[in-house]
Coordinates of C-alpha atoms and ligand atoms in Angstrom, one line a residue:
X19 CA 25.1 104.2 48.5
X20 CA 24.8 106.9 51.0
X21 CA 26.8 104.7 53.4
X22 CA 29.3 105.0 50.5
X23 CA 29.1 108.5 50.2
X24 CA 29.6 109.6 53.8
X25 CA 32.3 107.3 54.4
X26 CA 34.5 109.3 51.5
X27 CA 33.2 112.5 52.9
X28 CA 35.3 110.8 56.3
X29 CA 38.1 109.5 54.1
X30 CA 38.6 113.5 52.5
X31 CA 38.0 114.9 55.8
X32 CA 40.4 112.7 57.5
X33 CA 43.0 113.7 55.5
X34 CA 42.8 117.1 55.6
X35 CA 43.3 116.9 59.2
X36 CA 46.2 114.5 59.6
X37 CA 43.6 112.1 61.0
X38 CA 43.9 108.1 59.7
X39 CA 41.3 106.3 58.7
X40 CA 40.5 102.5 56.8
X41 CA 41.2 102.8 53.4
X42 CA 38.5 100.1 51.3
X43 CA 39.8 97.3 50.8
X44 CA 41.8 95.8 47.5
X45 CA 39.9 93.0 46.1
X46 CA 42.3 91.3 43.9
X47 CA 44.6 88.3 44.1
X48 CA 48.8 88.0 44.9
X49 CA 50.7 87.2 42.1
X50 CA 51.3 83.3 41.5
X51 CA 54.0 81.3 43.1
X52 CA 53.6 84.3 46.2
X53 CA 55.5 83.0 49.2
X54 CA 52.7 82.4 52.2
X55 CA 54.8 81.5 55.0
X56 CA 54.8 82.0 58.9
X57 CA 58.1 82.8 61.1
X58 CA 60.0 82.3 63.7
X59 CA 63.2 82.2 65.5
X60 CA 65.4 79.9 67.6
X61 CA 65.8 81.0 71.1
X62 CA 62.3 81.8 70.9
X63 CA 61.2 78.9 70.3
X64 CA 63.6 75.6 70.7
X65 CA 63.4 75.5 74.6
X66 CA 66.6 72.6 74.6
X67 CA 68.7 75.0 75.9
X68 CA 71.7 72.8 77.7
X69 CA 70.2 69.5 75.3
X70 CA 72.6 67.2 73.4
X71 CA 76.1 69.2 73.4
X72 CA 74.4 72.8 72.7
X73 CA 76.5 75.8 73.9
X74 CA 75.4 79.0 75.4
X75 CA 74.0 81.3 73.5
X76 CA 74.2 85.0 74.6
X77 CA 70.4 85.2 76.0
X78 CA 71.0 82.2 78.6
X79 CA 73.4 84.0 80.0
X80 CA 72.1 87.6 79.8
X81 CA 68.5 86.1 81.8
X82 CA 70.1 84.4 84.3
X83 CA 69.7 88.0 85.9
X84 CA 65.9 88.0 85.6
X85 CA 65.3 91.3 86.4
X86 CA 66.6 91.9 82.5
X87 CA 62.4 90.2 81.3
X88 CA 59.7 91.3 82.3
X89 CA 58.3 88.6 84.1
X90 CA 61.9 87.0 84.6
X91 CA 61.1 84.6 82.7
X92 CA 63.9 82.4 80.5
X93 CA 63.7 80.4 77.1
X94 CA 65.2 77.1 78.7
X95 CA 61.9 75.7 77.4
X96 CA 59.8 78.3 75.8
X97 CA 57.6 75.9 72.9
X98 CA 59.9 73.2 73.1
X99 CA 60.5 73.1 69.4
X100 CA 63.5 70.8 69.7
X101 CA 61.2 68.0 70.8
X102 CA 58.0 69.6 69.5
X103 CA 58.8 70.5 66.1
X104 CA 56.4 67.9 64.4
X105 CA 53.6 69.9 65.7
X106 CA 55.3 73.2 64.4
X107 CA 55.3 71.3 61.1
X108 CA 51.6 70.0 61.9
X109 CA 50.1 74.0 62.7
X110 CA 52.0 74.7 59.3
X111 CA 50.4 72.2 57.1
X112 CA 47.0 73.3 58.4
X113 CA 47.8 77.1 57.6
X114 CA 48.5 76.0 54.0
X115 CA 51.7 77.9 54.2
X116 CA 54.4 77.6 50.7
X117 CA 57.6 78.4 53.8
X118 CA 58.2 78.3 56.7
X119 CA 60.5 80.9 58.0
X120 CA 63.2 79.4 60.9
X121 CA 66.3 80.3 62.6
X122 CA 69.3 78.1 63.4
X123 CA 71.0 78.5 67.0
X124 CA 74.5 79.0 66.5
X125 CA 75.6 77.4 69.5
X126 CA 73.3 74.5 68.4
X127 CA 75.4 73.3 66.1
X128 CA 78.7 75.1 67.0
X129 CA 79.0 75.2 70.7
X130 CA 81.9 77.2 70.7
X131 CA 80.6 79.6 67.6
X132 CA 83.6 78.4 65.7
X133 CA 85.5 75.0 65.9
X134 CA 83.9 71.7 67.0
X135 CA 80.5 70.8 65.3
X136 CA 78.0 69.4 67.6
X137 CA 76.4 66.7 65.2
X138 CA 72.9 66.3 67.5
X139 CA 72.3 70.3 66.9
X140 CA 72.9 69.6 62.9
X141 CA 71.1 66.7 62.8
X142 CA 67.5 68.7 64.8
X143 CA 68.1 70.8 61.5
X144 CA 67.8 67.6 59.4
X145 CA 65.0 66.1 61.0
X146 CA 62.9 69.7 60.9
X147 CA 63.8 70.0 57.8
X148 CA 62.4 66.5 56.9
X149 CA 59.8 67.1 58.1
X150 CA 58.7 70.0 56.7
X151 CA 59.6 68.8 53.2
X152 CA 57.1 65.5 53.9
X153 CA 54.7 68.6 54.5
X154 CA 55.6 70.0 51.3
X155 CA 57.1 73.1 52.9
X156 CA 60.0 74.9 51.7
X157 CA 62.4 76.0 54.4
X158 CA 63.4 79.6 54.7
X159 CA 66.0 80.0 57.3
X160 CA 67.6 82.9 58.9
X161 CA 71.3 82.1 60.3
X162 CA 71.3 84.9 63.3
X163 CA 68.7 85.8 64.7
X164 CA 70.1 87.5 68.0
X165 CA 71.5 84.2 69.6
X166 CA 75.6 84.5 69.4
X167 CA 77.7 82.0 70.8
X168 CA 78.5 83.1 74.3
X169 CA 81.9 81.8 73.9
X170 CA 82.5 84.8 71.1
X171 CA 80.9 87.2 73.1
X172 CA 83.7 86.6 75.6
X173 CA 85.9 87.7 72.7
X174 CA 83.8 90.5 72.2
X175 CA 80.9 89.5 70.0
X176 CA 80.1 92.3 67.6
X177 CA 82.4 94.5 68.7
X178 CA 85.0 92.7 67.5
X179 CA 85.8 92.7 63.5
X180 CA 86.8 89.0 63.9
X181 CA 83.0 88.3 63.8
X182 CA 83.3 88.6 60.3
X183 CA 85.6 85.3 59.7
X184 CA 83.4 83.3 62.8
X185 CA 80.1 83.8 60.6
X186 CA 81.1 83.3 57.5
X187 CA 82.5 79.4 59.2
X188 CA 79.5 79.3 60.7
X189 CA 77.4 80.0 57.5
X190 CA 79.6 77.5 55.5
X191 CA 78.5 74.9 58.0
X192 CA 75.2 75.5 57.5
X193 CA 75.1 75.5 53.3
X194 CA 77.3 72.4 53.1
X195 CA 74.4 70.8 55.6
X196 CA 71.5 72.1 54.9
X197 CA 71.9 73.8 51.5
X198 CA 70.8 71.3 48.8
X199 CA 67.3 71.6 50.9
X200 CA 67.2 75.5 51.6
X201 CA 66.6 77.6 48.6
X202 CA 66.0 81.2 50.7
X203 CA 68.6 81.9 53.4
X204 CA 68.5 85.2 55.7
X205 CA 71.7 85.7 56.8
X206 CA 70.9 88.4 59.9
X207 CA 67.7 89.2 61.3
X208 CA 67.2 93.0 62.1
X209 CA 71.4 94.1 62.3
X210 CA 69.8 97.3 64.1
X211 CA 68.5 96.0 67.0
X212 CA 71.9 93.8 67.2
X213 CA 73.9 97.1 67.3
X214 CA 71.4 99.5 68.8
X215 CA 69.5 97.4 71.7
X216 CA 72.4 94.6 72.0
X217 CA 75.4 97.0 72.4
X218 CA 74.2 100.1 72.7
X219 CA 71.1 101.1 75.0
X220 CA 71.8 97.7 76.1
X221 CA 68.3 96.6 76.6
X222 CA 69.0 93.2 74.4
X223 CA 71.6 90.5 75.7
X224 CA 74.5 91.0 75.5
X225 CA 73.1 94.3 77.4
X226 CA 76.2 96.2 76.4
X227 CA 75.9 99.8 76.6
X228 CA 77.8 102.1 74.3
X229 CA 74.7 104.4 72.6
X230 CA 76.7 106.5 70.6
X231 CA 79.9 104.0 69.8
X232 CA 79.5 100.5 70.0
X233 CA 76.4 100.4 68.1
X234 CA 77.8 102.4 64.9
X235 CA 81.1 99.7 65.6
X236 CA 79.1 96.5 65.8
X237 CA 76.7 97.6 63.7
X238 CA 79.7 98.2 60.6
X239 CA 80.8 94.7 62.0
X240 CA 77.6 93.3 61.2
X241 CA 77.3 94.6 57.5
X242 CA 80.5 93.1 56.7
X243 CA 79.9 89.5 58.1
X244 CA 76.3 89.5 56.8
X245 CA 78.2 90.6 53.1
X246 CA 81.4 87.7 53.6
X247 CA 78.7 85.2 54.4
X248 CA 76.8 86.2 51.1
X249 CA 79.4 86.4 49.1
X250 CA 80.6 82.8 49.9
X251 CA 77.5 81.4 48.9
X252 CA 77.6 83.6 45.6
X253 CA 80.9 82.0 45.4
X254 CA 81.0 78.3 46.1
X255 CA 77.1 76.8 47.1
X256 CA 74.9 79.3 44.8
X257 CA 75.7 77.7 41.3
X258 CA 74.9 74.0 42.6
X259 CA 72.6 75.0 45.1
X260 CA 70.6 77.5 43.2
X261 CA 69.1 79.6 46.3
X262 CA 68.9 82.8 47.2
X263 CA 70.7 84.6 50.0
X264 CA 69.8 88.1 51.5
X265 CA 69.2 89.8 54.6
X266 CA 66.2 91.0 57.1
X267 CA 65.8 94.5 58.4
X268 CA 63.6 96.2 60.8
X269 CA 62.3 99.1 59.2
X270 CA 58.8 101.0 60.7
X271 CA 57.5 103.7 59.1
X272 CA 58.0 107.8 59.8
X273 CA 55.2 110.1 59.2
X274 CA 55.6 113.4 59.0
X275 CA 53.5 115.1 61.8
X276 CA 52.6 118.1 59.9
X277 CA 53.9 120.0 56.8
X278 CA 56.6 121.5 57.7
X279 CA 59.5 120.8 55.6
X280 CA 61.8 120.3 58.8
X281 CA 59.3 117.7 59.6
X282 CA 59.8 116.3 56.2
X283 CA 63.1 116.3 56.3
X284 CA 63.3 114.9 60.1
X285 CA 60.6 111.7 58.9
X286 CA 63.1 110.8 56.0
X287 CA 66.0 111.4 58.4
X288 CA 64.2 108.9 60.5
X289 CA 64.2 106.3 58.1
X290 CA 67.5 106.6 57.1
X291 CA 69.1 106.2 60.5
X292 CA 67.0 103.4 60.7
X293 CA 66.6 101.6 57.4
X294 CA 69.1 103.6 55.1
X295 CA 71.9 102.8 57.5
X296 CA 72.0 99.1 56.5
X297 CA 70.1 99.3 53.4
X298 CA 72.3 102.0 51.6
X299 CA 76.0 100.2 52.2
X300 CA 73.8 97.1 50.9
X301 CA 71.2 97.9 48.3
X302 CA 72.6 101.7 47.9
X303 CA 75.5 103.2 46.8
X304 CA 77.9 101.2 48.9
X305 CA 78.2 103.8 52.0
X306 CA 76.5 105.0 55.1
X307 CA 73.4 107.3 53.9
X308 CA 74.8 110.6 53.9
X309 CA 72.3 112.8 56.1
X310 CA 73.8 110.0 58.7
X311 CA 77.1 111.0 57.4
X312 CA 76.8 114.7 58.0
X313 CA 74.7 114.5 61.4
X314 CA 77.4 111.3 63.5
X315 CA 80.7 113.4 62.1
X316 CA 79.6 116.9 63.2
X317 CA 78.4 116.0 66.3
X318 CA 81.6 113.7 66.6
X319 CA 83.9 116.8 66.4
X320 CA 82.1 119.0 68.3
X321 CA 82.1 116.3 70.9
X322 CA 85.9 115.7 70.5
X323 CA 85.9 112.2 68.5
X324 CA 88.2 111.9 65.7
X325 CA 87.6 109.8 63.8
X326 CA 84.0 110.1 63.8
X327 CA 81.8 107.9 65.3
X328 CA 80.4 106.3 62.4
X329 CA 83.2 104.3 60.6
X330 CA 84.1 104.3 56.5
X331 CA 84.1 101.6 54.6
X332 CA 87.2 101.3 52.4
X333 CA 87.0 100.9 48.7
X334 CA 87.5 97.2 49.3
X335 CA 84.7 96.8 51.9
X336 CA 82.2 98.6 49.9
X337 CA 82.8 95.9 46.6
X338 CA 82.4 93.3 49.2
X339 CA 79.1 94.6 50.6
X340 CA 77.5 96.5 47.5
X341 CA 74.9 94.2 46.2
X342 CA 75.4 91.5 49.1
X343 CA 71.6 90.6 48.6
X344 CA 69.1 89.0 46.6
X345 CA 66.4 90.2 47.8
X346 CA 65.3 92.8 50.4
X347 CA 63.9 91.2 53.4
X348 CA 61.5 93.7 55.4
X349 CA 60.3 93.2 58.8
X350 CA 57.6 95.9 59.0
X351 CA 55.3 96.2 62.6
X352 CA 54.3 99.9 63.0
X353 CA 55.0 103.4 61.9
X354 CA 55.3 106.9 64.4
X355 CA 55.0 110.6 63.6
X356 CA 58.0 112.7 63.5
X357 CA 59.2 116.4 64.1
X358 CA 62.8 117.9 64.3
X359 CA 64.1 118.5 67.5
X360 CA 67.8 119.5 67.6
X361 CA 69.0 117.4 70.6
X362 CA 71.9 118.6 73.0
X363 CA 75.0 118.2 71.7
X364 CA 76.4 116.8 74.9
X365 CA 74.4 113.5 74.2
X366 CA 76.2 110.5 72.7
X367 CA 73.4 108.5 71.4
X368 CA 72.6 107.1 68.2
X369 CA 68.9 108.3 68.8
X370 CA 70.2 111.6 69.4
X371 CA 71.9 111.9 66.6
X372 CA 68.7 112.0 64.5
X373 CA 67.6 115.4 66.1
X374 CA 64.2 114.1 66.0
X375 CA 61.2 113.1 68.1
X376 CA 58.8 110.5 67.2
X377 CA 55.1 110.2 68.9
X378 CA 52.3 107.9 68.2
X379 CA 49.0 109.9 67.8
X380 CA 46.4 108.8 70.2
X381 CA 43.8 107.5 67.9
X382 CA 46.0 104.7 66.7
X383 CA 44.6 101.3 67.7
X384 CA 48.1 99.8 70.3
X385 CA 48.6 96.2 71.3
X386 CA 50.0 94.1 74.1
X387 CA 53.3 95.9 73.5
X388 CA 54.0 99.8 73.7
X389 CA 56.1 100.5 70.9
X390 CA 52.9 98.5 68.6
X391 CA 50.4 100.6 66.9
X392 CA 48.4 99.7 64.2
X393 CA 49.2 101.4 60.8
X394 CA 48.7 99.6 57.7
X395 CA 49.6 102.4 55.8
X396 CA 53.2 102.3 57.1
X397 CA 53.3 99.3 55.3
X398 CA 52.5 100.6 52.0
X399 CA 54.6 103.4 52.8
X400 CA 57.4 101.7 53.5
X401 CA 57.4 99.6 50.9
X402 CA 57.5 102.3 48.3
X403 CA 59.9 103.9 50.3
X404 CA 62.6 100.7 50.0
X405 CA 61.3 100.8 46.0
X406 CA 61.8 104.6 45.3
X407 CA 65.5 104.4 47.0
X408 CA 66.9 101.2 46.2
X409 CA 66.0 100.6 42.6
X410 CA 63.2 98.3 43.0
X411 CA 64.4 95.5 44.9
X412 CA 62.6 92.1 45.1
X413 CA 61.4 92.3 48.6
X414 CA 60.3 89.9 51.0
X415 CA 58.2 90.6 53.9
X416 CA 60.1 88.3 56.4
X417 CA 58.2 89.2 59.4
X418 CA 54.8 91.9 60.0
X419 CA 52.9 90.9 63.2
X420 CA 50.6 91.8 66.0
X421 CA 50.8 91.5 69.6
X422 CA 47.9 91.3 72.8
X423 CA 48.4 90.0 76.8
X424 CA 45.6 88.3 76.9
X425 CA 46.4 85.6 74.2
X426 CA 42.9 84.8 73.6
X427 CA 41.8 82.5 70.8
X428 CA 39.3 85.3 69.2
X429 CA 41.8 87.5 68.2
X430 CA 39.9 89.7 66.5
X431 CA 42.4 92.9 66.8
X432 CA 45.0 90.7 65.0
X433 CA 42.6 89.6 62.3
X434 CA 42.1 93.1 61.1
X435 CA 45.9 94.0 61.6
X436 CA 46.8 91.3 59.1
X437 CA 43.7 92.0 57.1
X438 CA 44.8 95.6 56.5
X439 CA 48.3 95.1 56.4
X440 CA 48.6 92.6 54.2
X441 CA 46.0 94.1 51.7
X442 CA 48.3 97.3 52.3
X443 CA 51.0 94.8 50.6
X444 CA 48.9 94.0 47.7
X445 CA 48.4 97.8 46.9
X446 CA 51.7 98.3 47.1
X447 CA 52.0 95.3 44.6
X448 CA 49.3 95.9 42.3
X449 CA 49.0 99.5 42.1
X450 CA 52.6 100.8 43.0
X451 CA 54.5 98.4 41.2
X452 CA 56.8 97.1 44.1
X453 CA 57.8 93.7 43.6
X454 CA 56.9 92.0 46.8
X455 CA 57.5 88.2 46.5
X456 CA 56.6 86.7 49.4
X457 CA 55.2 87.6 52.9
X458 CA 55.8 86.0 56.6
X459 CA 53.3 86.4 59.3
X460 CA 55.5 87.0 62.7
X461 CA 54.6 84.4 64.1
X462 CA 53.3 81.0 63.7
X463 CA 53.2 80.8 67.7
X464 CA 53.1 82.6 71.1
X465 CA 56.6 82.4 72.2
X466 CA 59.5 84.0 74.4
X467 CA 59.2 87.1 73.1
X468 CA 62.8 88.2 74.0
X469 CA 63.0 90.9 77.4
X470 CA 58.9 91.1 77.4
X471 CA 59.1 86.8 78.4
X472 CA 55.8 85.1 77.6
X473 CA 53.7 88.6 79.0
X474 CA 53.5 89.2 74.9
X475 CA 51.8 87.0 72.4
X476 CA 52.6 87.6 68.6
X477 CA 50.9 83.7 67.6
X478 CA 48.2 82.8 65.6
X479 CA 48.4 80.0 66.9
X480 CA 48.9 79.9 71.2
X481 CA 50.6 77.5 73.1
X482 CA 49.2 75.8 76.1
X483 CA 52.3 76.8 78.5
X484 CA 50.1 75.9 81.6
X485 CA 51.0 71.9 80.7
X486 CA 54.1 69.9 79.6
X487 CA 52.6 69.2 76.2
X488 CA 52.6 72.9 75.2
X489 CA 50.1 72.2 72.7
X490 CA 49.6 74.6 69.6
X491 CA 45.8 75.5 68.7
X492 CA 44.9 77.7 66.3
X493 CA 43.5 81.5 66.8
X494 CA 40.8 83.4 64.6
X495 CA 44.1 85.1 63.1
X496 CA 45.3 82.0 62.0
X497 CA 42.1 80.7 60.5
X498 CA 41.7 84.3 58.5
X499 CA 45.2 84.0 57.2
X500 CA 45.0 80.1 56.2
X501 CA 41.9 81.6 54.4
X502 CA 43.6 84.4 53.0
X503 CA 46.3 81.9 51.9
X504 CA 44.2 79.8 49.7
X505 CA 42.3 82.2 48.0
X506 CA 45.4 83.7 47.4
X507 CA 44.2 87.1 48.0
X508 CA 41.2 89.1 49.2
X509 CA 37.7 88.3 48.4
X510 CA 34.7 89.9 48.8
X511 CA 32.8 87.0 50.6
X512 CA 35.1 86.1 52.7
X513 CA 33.1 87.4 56.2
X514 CA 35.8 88.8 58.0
X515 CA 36.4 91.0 54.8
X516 CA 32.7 92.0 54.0
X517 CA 31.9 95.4 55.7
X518 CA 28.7 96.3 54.7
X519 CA 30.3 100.1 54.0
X520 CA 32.3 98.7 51.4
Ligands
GAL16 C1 61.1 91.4 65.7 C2 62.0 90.2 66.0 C3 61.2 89.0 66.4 C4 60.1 89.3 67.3 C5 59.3 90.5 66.8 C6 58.2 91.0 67.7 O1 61.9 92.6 65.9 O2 62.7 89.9 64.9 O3 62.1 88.1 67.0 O4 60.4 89.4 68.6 O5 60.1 91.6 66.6 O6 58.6 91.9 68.7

């Protein structure tokens, strides 16, 4: 009881002073039929890169410079899921998992990104899929996750508003395939790091660079394909098919560092550049949010653009892409603290368009990766957030992860991250009222994670990359959530819940 006492008497004082602490946990159970599932995406993964007709995808080209990852590392192999999957499947089974959230490489199955089909690639898909159904697993697969054709990137990728007819052949492809067994498709994964770290800072293959330009250009490119590519299976698969189609996006959450309203203001700001900006054409009122409005066409006059920067949809465009979703898929990792800071004008840059600065405060557990903090309460945050400005969406939590270096098997930092996230997702369920259906741990394995190579491990399960057999074990994290999973919620004696102070 005094335990008790002192630890509100932290909770209080905490918060007076901008400091974060636990919350206690919820002890209550997910709604029934809740989607468990655990993620991940192609390139990551597959390994098969050149196998049985496949075509180049923009990230084997972009490492064949490898001083683009860190530890120049490639995905030629990575897990080796194109021969390995059965022991994808196998990990999966033993989580307990309802879905298992997958990624098909576009030049897998269409070499050229448009065109020729390369029946091997389509038939991998079928076999996975088998086998995941003999697991009794329910697919849930995204269509791009970050791996374009190179072939369309020598036409100019997402800069080009082509893209729009090339994914929508490319998504009928894979509904008439794989659609009578897929009942959740994602049709993009994260447009902003596409537009911002693909084409602008360039940091992502296809390493373009065009901060200011090319990311508001392939960005608009991006919402229209994702909405052509929904509305065909509105159109012609959904009525037989009776699936759901929607799409993923990255959205951490903004604090504000302190109470001042320009803080305020700058934190929403924040998220709008970064969330509202694909979730407002989408889930919104059909157009870009309008703080984003004002900020990209002032600063594009002053700077001598006309038009602006940041394209307009026309009345047409915004019927195709308003209510292109049937659900609101959230990929949620972290959250930073924000303040205004008017930037110079001179600078063409998406991020300096903002007029903000974000910092992490120092107390913050991080990870194996910088930008990584752990803040559960971002989660619940940004959940309510997505509820408060886009009319209570169904929402899906399509990835929320943690990363270390060492990849050790007692993981205990990413027990408690998915401990307090996903208990922050319950709140947000149970006492909020936002409808969260389903939730994806990012990621069922260690794998090539993207320009960081293998030096950072998101897995509860690793992978034995020292040997050919790349065998999968299973972490702490993973035995916690498999846990978690069956009990279908939080319970008081499960150990790794049962702090004494609670
Ligand atoms: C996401 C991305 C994943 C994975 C994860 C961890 O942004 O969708 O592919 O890399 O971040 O960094």
């Amino acid at each position: 009881m005094a335990m008790k006492f002192a630890y509100w008497l932290l909770v209080i004082a905490g918060a007076a002073a901008g400091v974060y602490v636990d919350e206690p946990l919820l002890y209550d159970t997910f709604p029934p039929d809740f989607i468990w599932a655990a993620a991940t995406s192609a390139h990551q993964i597959e390994g098969g890169w050149d196998a049985d007709g496949k075509g180049l995808n923009i990230w084997d080209v972009y490492t064949t410079n490898s001083s683009v990852v860190l530890d120049g590392s490639t995905g030629q192999t990575a897990c080796n899921s194109y021969y390995f999957y059965q022991k994808d499947v196998n990990a999966l089974q033993s989580l307990g998992v309802s879905h298992y959230r997958f990624s098909i490489s576009w030049a897998r199955v269409l070499p050229n990104g448009i065109g020729e089909v390369n029946q091997p690639g389509v038939d991998y898909y079928k076999r996975l899929i088998a086998a995941l159904k003999a697991a009794n697993i329910e697919p849930m697969v995204t269509l791009y996750h970050w791996d374009l054709p190179q072939a369309l990137e020598d036409m100019g990728g997402w800069l080009n508003p082509s893209i729009a007819d090339w994914f929508e052949e490319y998504a009928r492809l894979c509904y008439t395939e794989f659609g009578n067994d897929v009942k959740i498709w994602i049709t993009i994964n994260e447009p902003w790091v596409v537009a911002y770290q693909g084409y602008g800072s360039g940091i992502n293959a296809p390493g373009k660079y065009g901060p200011g330009t090319y990311t508001y250009q392939s960005g608009h490119n991006l919402i229209l394909a994702h909405a052509r590519a929904y509305r065909l299976y509105e159109s012609e698969f959904k009525p037989t098919q009776q699936g759901k189609a929607g799409i993923t996006l990255n959205i951490n959450w903004y604090d504000p560092k302190d109470n001042q309203t320009s803080s305020q203001e700058a934190a929403e700001r924040a998220m709008q550049f970064l969330g509202g900006w694909f979730a407002n054409p989408i889930f919104g009122d059909g157009g870009y949010p309008a703080v984003m409005r004002q900020k990209v066409d002032e600063k594009s006059a002053a700077q001598g653009y006309n038009p602006s920067r940041l394209p307009v949809f026309t009345a047409e465009e915004k019927l195709l892409v308003q209510g292109s979703s049937d659900f609101f898929g959230l990929n949620y990792y972290t959250g930073s603290l924000t303040i205004e800071k008017i930037q110079d004008i001179s600078i063409v840059d998406y991020g300096a368009d903002q007029d903000i600065e974000a910092s992490y405060d120092p107390a913050w557990y991080g990870s194996g990766s910088g930008w990584l903090k752990i803040t559960p309460f971002g989660m619940r945050n940004t959940l309510k957030w997505i509820r408060d400005r886009f009319n209570n969406p169904d929402i899906i939590v399509t990835e929320n992860g943690f990363s270390d270096n060492a990849g050790n098997l007692d993981d205990l930092m990413r027990v408690y991250y998915y401990k307090h996230n996903i208990n922050n997702v319950l709140k947000a369920i149970k006492t909020d009222g936002v409808k969260v259906i389903g939730y994806a741990a990012w990621s069922l394995m260690d794998n090539y994670e993207w320009g960081s190579g293998y030096t950072q491990k998101f897995g509860i399960f690793s992978v034995d990359f020292a040997t050919a057999d790349l065998n999968r074990t299973v972490k702490a994290s993973g035995r916690y959530y498999a846990q978690l999973i069956r009990d279908n919620g939080f319970t008081v004696d499960q150990p790794c819940n049962n702090y004494p102070i609670y």
